[in-house]
């Protein structure tokens, strides 16, 4: 916006701040109003015009040099000032004005060879500040003003702020990956979360944060993932771990036992003969599948016994133990061997 239009604009009133407001106060007021009237958040022609006025006011007041120009123009223009030169008139001495306008335009006074500058208005109205600025700018004043106007028409791009949110997944969704629906700033969208995501992991969704201003890039959304615990499974890297209870006979003799995987599908696990608690059996390809590779389902055997044994069962176990005398002696020796050995 050109300087000669500033007389008709009260930028302080537009932003709702006082004329001695600090730069921090001006920025804070602008951000509050911009969030309220931004066209992406507040539809309608009135909101769009309001946002435009807010942006114009902020562009001038946030710049120290432009704010000084604006304040000077408003100060000397509100009363319909007449500036005239010559010894016979109530004139305005350019030398007394140089601290304001001279510092703004890089000049020390008025027209060449004339220490007094004549600025007048027709009909007693407000002065034409385009003439004032061209006088202070010399022959190149018009070109400088046009360059300044073009700069004012291109406000600085401001990147949008980031957002933070969270989501809770089932254990199966964490293992397999999931497409979820999210709502951010009143806008709904879907995104795919990768397989193998862990509890507490943060995922960056580019461009899903607060919108940028004046062509600035949107902020990002940082999504924290929470994973519900499973009663039967845990995740370790790309592998899915599970406990698999087996009977004494199944562990001792070997067996094919059935179990359910994370999809609820029935799988067959081959238990080798002579297995004990802690023996691990891998079922290939039944873990996480992602860009890092393919994991397995790892079943850890847990040999289970009845809580109560009948007299017959106890008798059979004693007979079994007697028939396994050498094995019992081997186990006893392991128990009594120091760990250092």
mmCIF file of C-alpha atoms in Angstrom:
data_model
loop_
_atom_site.group_PDB
_atom_site.id
_atom_site.type_symbol
_atom_site.label_atom_id
_atom_site.label_comp_id
_atom_site.label_asym_id
_atom_site.label_seq_id
_atom_site.Cartn_x
_atom_site.Cartn_y
_atom_site.Cartn_z
ATOM 1 C CA UNK A 1 0.000 0.000 0.000
ATOM 2 C CA UNK A 2 1.336 3.473 -0.980
ATOM 3 C CA UNK A 3 2.299 5.973 1.727
ATOM 4 C CA UNK A 4 -0.208 8.555 0.512
ATOM 5 C CA UNK A 5 -2.993 6.142 1.507
ATOM 6 C CA UNK A 6 -1.819 5.912 5.103
ATOM 7 C CA UNK A 7 -3.791 9.002 6.175
ATOM 8 C CA UNK A 8 -7.018 7.051 5.740
ATOM 9 C CA UNK A 9 -5.816 4.000 7.693
ATOM 10 C CA UNK A 10 -5.613 3.766 11.484
ATOM 11 C CA UNK A 11 -3.398 0.713 11.772
ATOM 12 C CA UNK A 12 -3.264 0.875 15.570
ATOM 13 C CA UNK A 13 -7.047 0.708 15.727
ATOM 14 C CA UNK A 14 -7.145 -2.169 13.224
ATOM 15 C CA UNK A 15 -4.872 -4.249 15.473
ATOM 16 C CA UNK A 16 -6.480 -2.972 18.660
ATOM 17 C CA UNK A 17 -3.249 -1.679 20.219
ATOM 18 C CA UNK A 18 -2.108 1.669 21.573
ATOM 19 C CA UNK A 19 0.152 4.024 19.600
ATOM 20 C CA UNK A 20 3.060 3.287 21.964
ATOM 21 C CA UNK A 21 2.608 -0.491 21.760
ATOM 22 C CA UNK A 22 5.813 -2.540 21.712
ATOM 23 C CA UNK A 23 6.814 -4.791 18.823
ATOM 24 C CA UNK A 24 5.889 -7.833 20.937
ATOM 25 C CA UNK A 25 2.423 -6.450 21.674
ATOM 26 C CA UNK A 26 1.845 -5.717 17.973
ATOM 27 C CA UNK A 27 2.888 -9.223 16.924
ATOM 28 C CA UNK A 28 0.730 -10.815 19.630
ATOM 29 C CA UNK A 29 -2.326 -8.797 18.560
ATOM 30 C CA UNK A 30 -1.761 -9.657 14.898
ATOM 31 C CA UNK A 31 -1.479 -13.404 15.531
ATOM 32 C CA UNK A 32 -4.664 -13.406 17.602
ATOM 33 C CA UNK A 33 -6.654 -11.581 14.907
ATOM 34 C CA UNK A 34 -5.093 -13.600 12.068
ATOM 35 C CA UNK A 35 -6.247 -16.863 13.655
ATOM 36 C CA UNK A 36 -9.750 -15.415 13.988
ATOM 37 C CA UNK A 37 -10.149 -14.015 10.473
ATOM 38 C CA UNK A 38 -7.877 -16.213 8.313
ATOM 39 C CA UNK A 39 -9.834 -17.214 5.138
ATOM 40 C CA UNK A 40 -9.031 -20.900 5.738
ATOM 41 C CA UNK A 41 -10.762 -20.742 9.120
ATOM 42 C CA UNK A 42 -13.382 -18.024 8.631
ATOM 43 C CA UNK A 43 -15.223 -18.077 5.335
ATOM 44 C CA UNK A 44 -16.945 -15.017 3.899
ATOM 45 C CA UNK A 45 -16.075 -11.763 2.171
ATOM 46 C CA UNK A 46 -16.189 -9.735 5.407
ATOM 47 C CA UNK A 47 -13.618 -11.974 7.109
ATOM 48 C CA UNK A 48 -11.387 -11.901 4.028
ATOM 49 C CA UNK A 49 -11.443 -8.082 3.936
ATOM 50 C CA UNK A 50 -10.796 -7.937 7.680
ATOM 51 C CA UNK A 51 -7.803 -10.273 7.302
ATOM 52 C CA UNK A 52 -6.436 -8.102 4.484
ATOM 53 C CA UNK A 53 -6.654 -4.973 6.661
ATOM 54 C CA UNK A 54 -4.994 -6.787 9.571
ATOM 55 C CA UNK A 55 -2.125 -7.922 7.345
ATOM 56 C CA UNK A 56 -1.637 -4.396 5.946
ATOM 57 C CA UNK A 57 -1.481 -2.911 9.429
ATOM 58 C CA UNK A 58 0.986 -5.530 10.647
ATOM 59 C CA UNK A 59 3.264 -5.140 7.601
ATOM 60 C CA UNK A 60 3.738 -1.435 8.418
ATOM 61 C CA UNK A 61 3.839 -1.451 12.230
ATOM 62 C CA UNK A 62 6.210 -4.392 12.610
ATOM 63 C CA UNK A 63 8.905 -2.558 10.595
ATOM 64 C CA UNK A 64 10.597 0.143 12.652
ATOM 65 C CA UNK A 65 11.390 2.384 9.669
ATOM 66 C CA UNK A 66 7.941 2.057 8.096
ATOM 67 C CA UNK A 67 6.280 2.662 11.455
ATOM 68 C CA UNK A 68 8.236 5.932 11.842
ATOM 69 C CA UNK A 69 7.089 7.055 8.409
ATOM 70 C CA UNK A 70 3.503 6.131 9.187
ATOM 71 C CA UNK A 71 3.507 7.953 12.540
ATOM 72 C CA UNK A 72 5.003 11.082 10.966
ATOM 73 C CA UNK A 73 2.495 11.155 8.122
ATOM 74 C CA UNK A 74 -0.423 10.659 10.491
ATOM 75 C CA UNK A 75 0.874 13.317 12.886
ATOM 76 C CA UNK A 76 1.202 16.042 10.263
ATOM 77 C CA UNK A 77 -1.741 15.042 8.130
ATOM 78 C CA UNK A 78 -4.591 14.667 10.601
ATOM 79 C CA UNK A 79 -5.127 18.427 10.820
ATOM 80 C CA UNK A 80 -5.058 19.129 7.079
ATOM 81 C CA UNK A 81 -1.655 20.800 7.468
ATOM 82 C CA UNK A 82 -0.395 23.471 5.069
ATOM 83 C CA UNK A 83 3.344 23.801 4.690
ATOM 84 C CA UNK A 84 4.559 26.927 2.896
ATOM 85 C CA UNK A 85 7.934 28.636 2.377
ATOM 86 C CA UNK A 86 8.974 32.271 2.121
ATOM 87 C CA UNK A 87 9.799 34.964 4.630
ATOM 88 C CA UNK A 88 6.397 36.615 4.367
ATOM 89 C CA UNK A 89 4.338 33.540 5.324
ATOM 90 C CA UNK A 90 3.853 31.364 8.330
ATOM 91 C CA UNK A 91 6.027 28.659 6.823
ATOM 92 C CA UNK A 92 7.497 25.320 7.726
ATOM 93 C CA UNK A 93 11.252 25.121 8.074
ATOM 94 C CA UNK A 94 12.588 21.957 6.464
ATOM 95 C CA UNK A 95 15.616 22.088 8.764
ATOM 96 C CA UNK A 96 13.388 21.541 11.790
ATOM 97 C CA UNK A 97 11.692 18.630 10.036
ATOM 98 C CA UNK A 98 14.832 16.820 8.939
ATOM 99 C CA UNK A 99 15.044 14.655 12.087
ATOM 100 C CA UNK A 100 11.834 12.939 11.020
ATOM 101 C CA UNK A 101 11.684 12.935 7.231
ATOM 102 C CA UNK A 102 15.411 13.320 6.613
ATOM 103 C CA UNK A 103 16.185 10.111 8.533
ATOM 104 C CA UNK A 104 13.430 8.308 6.673
ATOM 105 C CA UNK A 105 14.470 9.208 3.153
ATOM 106 C CA UNK A 106 18.235 9.611 3.552
ATOM 107 C CA UNK A 107 18.123 13.338 2.639
ATOM 108 C CA UNK A 108 19.080 16.385 4.682
ATOM 109 C CA UNK A 109 16.546 18.948 3.494
ATOM 110 C CA UNK A 110 14.328 20.146 0.690
ATOM 111 C CA UNK A 111 14.784 21.064 -2.940
ATOM 112 C CA UNK A 112 18.235 21.894 -4.243
ATOM 113 C CA UNK A 113 19.383 25.406 -3.320
ATOM 114 C CA UNK A 114 16.278 26.175 -1.248
ATOM 115 C CA UNK A 115 16.521 25.652 2.526
ATOM 116 C CA UNK A 116 12.750 26.123 2.821
ATOM 117 C CA UNK A 117 10.250 23.727 1.281
ATOM 118 C CA UNK A 118 6.796 24.697 0.058
ATOM 119 C CA UNK A 119 4.043 22.077 0.478
ATOM 120 C CA UNK A 120 0.508 23.317 -0.009
ATOM 121 C CA UNK A 121 -2.921 21.879 -0.599
ATOM 122 C CA UNK A 122 -5.670 23.031 -2.860
ATOM 123 C CA UNK A 123 -8.860 24.096 -1.131
ATOM 124 C CA UNK A 124 -7.432 23.596 2.353
ATOM 125 C CA UNK A 125 -7.558 19.790 2.156
ATOM 126 C CA UNK A 126 -4.923 17.248 3.106
ATOM 127 C CA UNK A 127 -1.535 17.521 1.390
ATOM 128 C CA UNK A 128 -0.566 15.250 -1.469
ATOM 129 C CA UNK A 129 2.060 13.114 0.204
ATOM 130 C CA UNK A 130 3.118 11.585 -3.094
ATOM 131 C CA UNK A 131 4.558 15.060 -3.914
ATOM 132 C CA UNK A 132 6.143 15.293 -0.487
ATOM 133 C CA UNK A 133 7.923 11.966 -0.868
ATOM 134 C CA UNK A 134 9.047 12.720 -4.434
ATOM 135 C CA UNK A 135 10.486 16.065 -3.238
ATOM 136 C CA UNK A 136 12.543 14.402 -0.533
ATOM 137 C CA UNK A 137 13.588 11.598 -2.885
ATOM 138 C CA UNK A 138 14.899 13.989 -5.569
ATOM 139 C CA UNK A 139 14.655 13.035 -9.227
ATOM 140 C CA UNK A 140 14.625 9.365 -8.382
ATOM 141 C CA UNK A 141 11.898 9.698 -5.760
ATOM 142 C CA UNK A 142 9.102 8.366 -7.960
ATOM 143 C CA UNK A 143 11.077 5.266 -8.840
ATOM 144 C CA UNK A 144 11.945 4.617 -5.197
ATOM 145 C CA UNK A 145 8.326 5.044 -4.181
ATOM 146 C CA UNK A 146 7.136 2.610 -6.831
ATOM 147 C CA UNK A 147 9.736 0.073 -5.676
ATOM 148 C CA UNK A 148 8.543 0.536 -2.110
ATOM 149 C CA UNK A 149 4.937 0.075 -3.183
ATOM 150 C CA UNK A 150 5.817 -3.178 -4.938
ATOM 151 C CA UNK A 151 7.573 -4.386 -1.796
ATOM 152 C CA UNK A 152 4.516 -3.528 0.269
ATOM 153 C CA UNK A 153 2.346 -5.566 -2.077
ATOM 154 C CA UNK A 154 4.469 -8.647 -1.409
ATOM 155 C CA UNK A 155 4.323 -9.318 2.372
ATOM 156 C CA UNK A 156 6.875 -11.670 3.851
ATOM 157 C CA UNK A 157 5.944 -15.359 3.854
ATOM 158 C CA UNK A 158 5.352 -16.799 7.327
ATOM 159 C CA UNK A 159 5.494 -20.555 7.979
ATOM 160 C CA UNK A 160 2.625 -22.125 9.940
ATOM 161 C CA UNK A 161 3.116 -23.499 13.460
ATOM 162 C CA UNK A 162 3.298 -27.240 14.178
ATOM 163 C CA UNK A 163 0.509 -29.203 15.854
ATOM 164 C CA UNK A 164 0.617 -32.128 18.308
ATOM 165 C CA UNK A 165 -1.948 -34.901 18.641
ATOM 166 C CA UNK A 166 -2.203 -38.559 19.707
ATOM 167 C CA UNK A 167 -3.969 -41.769 18.707
ATOM 168 C CA UNK A 168 -4.490 -45.200 20.302
ATOM 169 C CA UNK A 169 -4.107 -48.421 18.280
ATOM 170 C CA UNK A 170 -4.892 -52.040 19.063
ATOM 171 C CA UNK A 171 -1.926 -54.408 19.201
ATOM 172 C CA UNK A 172 -2.911 -55.952 15.859
ATOM 173 C CA UNK A 173 -3.099 -52.494 14.198
ATOM 174 C CA UNK A 174 0.388 -51.723 15.488
ATOM 175 C CA UNK A 175 1.722 -54.984 14.017
ATOM 176 C CA UNK A 176 -0.112 -54.825 10.690
ATOM 177 C CA UNK A 177 -0.334 -51.074 10.136
ATOM 178 C CA UNK A 178 -3.604 -49.172 9.867
ATOM 179 C CA UNK A 179 -5.378 -46.445 7.916
ATOM 180 C CA UNK A 180 -6.923 -44.037 10.430
ATOM 181 C CA UNK A 181 -9.198 -40.985 10.221
ATOM 182 C CA UNK A 182 -8.001 -37.782 11.881
ATOM 183 C CA UNK A 183 -9.575 -34.364 12.436
ATOM 184 C CA UNK A 184 -7.294 -31.328 12.683
ATOM 185 C CA UNK A 185 -8.516 -27.739 12.857
ATOM 186 C CA UNK A 186 -11.983 -28.790 11.714
ATOM 187 C CA UNK A 187 -10.600 -30.655 8.677
ATOM 188 C CA UNK A 188 -10.931 -34.442 8.422
ATOM 189 C CA UNK A 189 -8.459 -36.603 6.528
ATOM 190 C CA UNK A 190 -7.115 -40.159 6.442
ATOM 191 C CA UNK A 191 -3.522 -41.291 6.821
ATOM 192 C CA UNK A 192 -1.760 -44.658 6.917
ATOM 193 C CA UNK A 193 0.322 -45.602 9.950
ATOM 194 C CA UNK A 194 3.145 -48.057 9.134
ATOM 195 C CA UNK A 195 3.333 -51.655 10.363
ATOM 196 C CA UNK A 196 5.522 -52.192 13.418
ATOM 197 C CA UNK A 197 4.834 -48.877 15.143
ATOM 198 C CA UNK A 198 5.748 -48.877 18.851
ATOM 199 C CA UNK A 199 4.007 -47.453 21.887
ATOM 200 C CA UNK A 200 5.049 -43.821 22.416
ATOM 201 C CA UNK A 201 6.456 -43.414 18.900
ATOM 202 C CA UNK A 202 5.945 -40.034 17.195
ATOM 203 C CA UNK A 203 5.018 -39.860 13.519
ATOM 204 C CA UNK A 204 5.455 -36.640 11.507
ATOM 205 C CA UNK A 205 2.699 -35.765 9.047
ATOM 206 C CA UNK A 206 4.111 -33.039 6.826
ATOM 207 C CA UNK A 207 1.906 -30.039 6.048
ATOM 208 C CA UNK A 208 -0.872 -31.006 8.477
ATOM 209 C CA UNK A 209 -0.086 -28.277 11.028
ATOM 210 C CA UNK A 210 -1.319 -24.684 11.131
ATOM 211 C CA UNK A 211 -1.587 -22.966 7.715
ATOM 212 C CA UNK A 212 1.179 -20.632 6.595
ATOM 213 C CA UNK A 213 0.568 -16.986 5.741
ATOM 214 C CA UNK A 214 1.415 -15.010 2.608
ATOM 215 C CA UNK A 215 2.510 -18.148 0.782
ATOM 216 C CA UNK A 216 4.448 -19.628 3.696
ATOM 217 C CA UNK A 217 4.561 -23.407 4.136
ATOM 218 C CA UNK A 218 2.081 -25.147 6.442
ATOM 219 C CA UNK A 219 3.361 -26.515 9.730
ATOM 220 C CA UNK A 220 3.598 -30.245 10.492
ATOM 221 C CA UNK A 221 1.513 -32.537 12.698
ATOM 222 C CA UNK A 222 3.370 -34.717 15.208
ATOM 223 C CA UNK A 223 1.206 -37.723 16.067
ATOM 224 C CA UNK A 224 2.060 -39.701 19.224
ATOM 225 C CA UNK A 225 0.984 -43.351 18.963
ATOM 226 C CA UNK A 226 -0.243 -45.340 21.980
ATOM 227 C CA UNK A 227 -0.550 -49.135 21.607
ATOM 228 C CA UNK A 228 -2.924 -51.198 23.771
ATOM 229 C CA UNK A 229 -1.301 -54.117 25.575
ATOM 230 C CA UNK A 230 -2.111 -57.636 24.382
ATOM 231 C CA UNK A 231 -2.811 -60.486 26.783
ATOM 232 C CA UNK A 232 -0.942 -63.000 24.620
ATOM 233 C CA UNK A 233 1.546 -61.101 22.438
ATOM 234 C CA UNK A 234 4.405 -58.611 22.671
ATOM 235 C CA UNK A 235 6.438 -56.882 19.966
ATOM 236 C CA UNK A 236 10.232 -57.050 19.746
ATOM 237 C CA UNK A 237 11.628 -55.330 16.668
ATOM 238 C CA UNK A 238 9.957 -57.058 13.731
ATOM 239 C CA UNK A 239 9.159 -60.230 15.717
ATOM 240 C CA UNK A 240 5.901 -60.980 17.501
ATOM 241 C CA UNK A 241 6.476 -62.927 20.721
ATOM 242 C CA UNK A 242 4.016 -65.266 22.442
ATOM 243 C CA UNK A 243 3.982 -67.818 25.293
ATOM 244 C CA UNK A 244 2.874 -71.319 24.253
ATOM 245 C CA UNK A 245 1.813 -73.663 27.085
ATOM 246 C CA UNK A 246 2.374 -77.415 26.446
ATOM 247 C CA UNK A 247 1.902 -80.544 28.522
ATOM 248 C CA UNK A 248 4.730 -82.656 29.906
ATOM 249 C CA UNK A 249 4.018 -85.369 27.366
ATOM 250 C CA UNK A 250 3.964 -82.888 24.441
ATOM 251 C CA UNK A 251 7.276 -81.417 25.537
ATOM 252 C CA UNK A 252 8.887 -84.800 26.205
ATOM 253 C CA UNK A 253 7.596 -86.750 23.221
ATOM 254 C CA UNK A 254 7.172 -83.917 20.698
ATOM 255 C CA UNK A 255 3.860 -82.910 19.206
ATOM 256 C CA UNK A 256 1.993 -80.694 16.783
ATOM 257 C CA UNK A 257 -0.085 -78.186 18.724
ATOM 258 C CA UNK A 258 -2.509 -75.550 17.457
ATOM 259 C CA UNK A 259 -2.579 -71.893 18.481
ATOM 260 C CA UNK A 260 -3.931 -68.528 17.260
ATOM 261 C CA UNK A 261 -1.754 -65.802 15.696
ATOM 262 C CA UNK A 262 -2.311 -62.002 15.928
ATOM 263 C CA UNK A 263 -4.900 -62.206 13.131
ATOM 264 C CA UNK A 264 -6.920 -64.776 15.094
ATOM 265 C CA UNK A 265 -6.053 -67.456 12.539
ATOM 266 C CA UNK A 266 -5.168 -71.012 13.554
ATOM 267 C CA UNK A 267 -1.530 -72.017 13.127
ATOM 268 C CA UNK A 268 0.244 -75.335 13.787
ATOM 269 C CA UNK A 269 3.381 -75.295 15.934
ATOM 270 C CA UNK A 270 5.749 -78.281 15.813
ATOM 271 C CA UNK A 271 7.105 -78.978 19.296
ATOM 272 C CA UNK A 272 10.396 -80.938 19.169
ATOM 273 C CA UNK A 273 10.721 -83.940 21.486
ATOM 274 C CA UNK A 274 12.731 -83.212 24.611
ATOM 275 C CA UNK A 275 11.629 -79.566 24.747
ATOM 276 C CA UNK A 276 11.657 -77.663 28.024
ATOM 277 C CA UNK A 277 10.255 -74.397 29.331
ATOM 278 C CA UNK A 278 11.966 -71.571 27.477
ATOM 279 C CA UNK A 279 12.448 -73.419 24.202
ATOM 280 C CA UNK A 280 11.791 -70.990 21.313
ATOM 281 C CA UNK A 281 10.086 -72.027 18.093
ATOM 282 C CA UNK A 282 9.964 -69.668 15.107
ATOM 283 C CA UNK A 283 7.100 -69.530 12.627
ATOM 284 C CA UNK A 284 8.583 -67.740 9.613
ATOM 285 C CA UNK A 285 6.923 -64.635 8.161
ATOM 286 C CA UNK A 286 4.261 -64.308 10.844
ATOM 287 C CA UNK A 287 5.676 -61.086 12.321
ATOM 288 C CA UNK A 288 5.797 -57.473 11.123
ATOM 289 C CA UNK A 289 6.130 -56.748 7.394
ATOM 290 C CA UNK A 290 7.494 -53.310 6.521
ATOM 291 C CA UNK A 291 10.260 -51.589 4.568
ATOM 292 C CA UNK A 292 12.856 -52.907 7.041
ATOM 293 C CA UNK A 293 11.981 -56.537 6.318
ATOM 294 C CA UNK A 294 9.773 -59.391 7.548
ATOM 295 C CA UNK A 295 9.623 -60.634 11.125
ATOM 296 C CA UNK A 296 8.608 -63.996 12.597
ATOM 297 C CA UNK A 297 6.214 -65.247 15.225
ATOM 298 C CA UNK A 298 8.330 -66.589 18.096
ATOM 299 C CA UNK A 299 6.587 -69.083 20.408
ATOM 300 C CA UNK A 300 8.284 -69.635 23.771
ATOM 301 C CA UNK A 301 7.291 -72.966 25.329
ATOM 302 C CA UNK A 302 6.000 -73.139 28.871
ATOM 303 C CA UNK A 303 5.681 -76.711 30.219
ATOM 304 C CA UNK A 304 2.547 -76.850 32.350
ATOM 305 C CA UNK A 305 1.513 -79.335 35.061
ATOM 306 C CA UNK A 306 -1.857 -79.955 36.688
ATOM 307 C CA UNK A 307 -2.367 -78.009 39.893
ATOM 308 C CA UNK A 308 -3.524 -81.181 41.628
ATOM 309 C CA UNK A 309 -2.304 -84.717 40.895
ATOM 310 C CA UNK A 310 -4.279 -87.874 41.515
ATOM 311 C CA UNK A 311 -2.766 -90.789 43.410
ATOM 312 C CA UNK A 312 -2.354 -92.655 40.139
ATOM 313 C CA UNK A 313 -0.550 -89.712 38.503
ATOM 314 C CA UNK A 314 1.800 -89.354 41.451
ATOM 315 C CA UNK A 315 2.605 -93.078 41.321
ATOM 316 C CA UNK A 316 3.314 -92.920 37.596
ATOM 317 C CA UNK A 317 5.594 -89.892 38.052
ATOM 318 C CA UNK A 318 7.596 -91.685 40.776
ATOM 319 C CA UNK A 319 7.973 -94.705 38.517
ATOM 320 C CA UNK A 320 9.050 -92.406 35.680
ATOM 321 C CA UNK A 321 11.601 -90.731 37.946
ATOM 322 C CA UNK A 322 12.965 -94.124 39.080
ATOM 323 C CA UNK A 323 13.285 -95.240 35.484
ATOM 324 C CA UNK A 324 15.154 -91.990 34.730
ATOM 325 C CA UNK A 325 17.708 -92.367 37.541
ATOM 326 C CA UNK A 326 20.711 -91.346 35.445
ATOM 327 C CA UNK A 327 18.875 -88.256 34.142
ATOM 328 C CA UNK A 328 17.850 -87.294 37.674
ATOM 329 C CA UNK A 329 21.481 -87.561 38.775
ATOM 330 C CA UNK A 330 22.561 -85.337 35.877
ATOM 331 C CA UNK A 331 20.066 -82.672 36.831
ATOM 332 C CA UNK A 332 21.143 -82.880 40.485
ATOM 333 C CA UNK A 333 24.766 -82.364 39.476
ATOM 334 C CA UNK A 334 23.808 -79.269 37.441
ATOM 335 C CA UNK A 335 22.101 -77.811 40.450
ATOM 336 C CA UNK A 336 25.184 -78.297 42.605
ATOM 337 C CA UNK A 337 27.773 -77.093 40.073
ATOM 338 C CA UNK A 338 29.069 -73.548 40.779
ATOM 339 C CA UNK A 339 28.270 -71.039 38.055
ATOM 340 C CA UNK A 340 32.008 -70.308 37.632
ATOM 341 C CA UNK A 341 32.552 -73.802 36.251
#
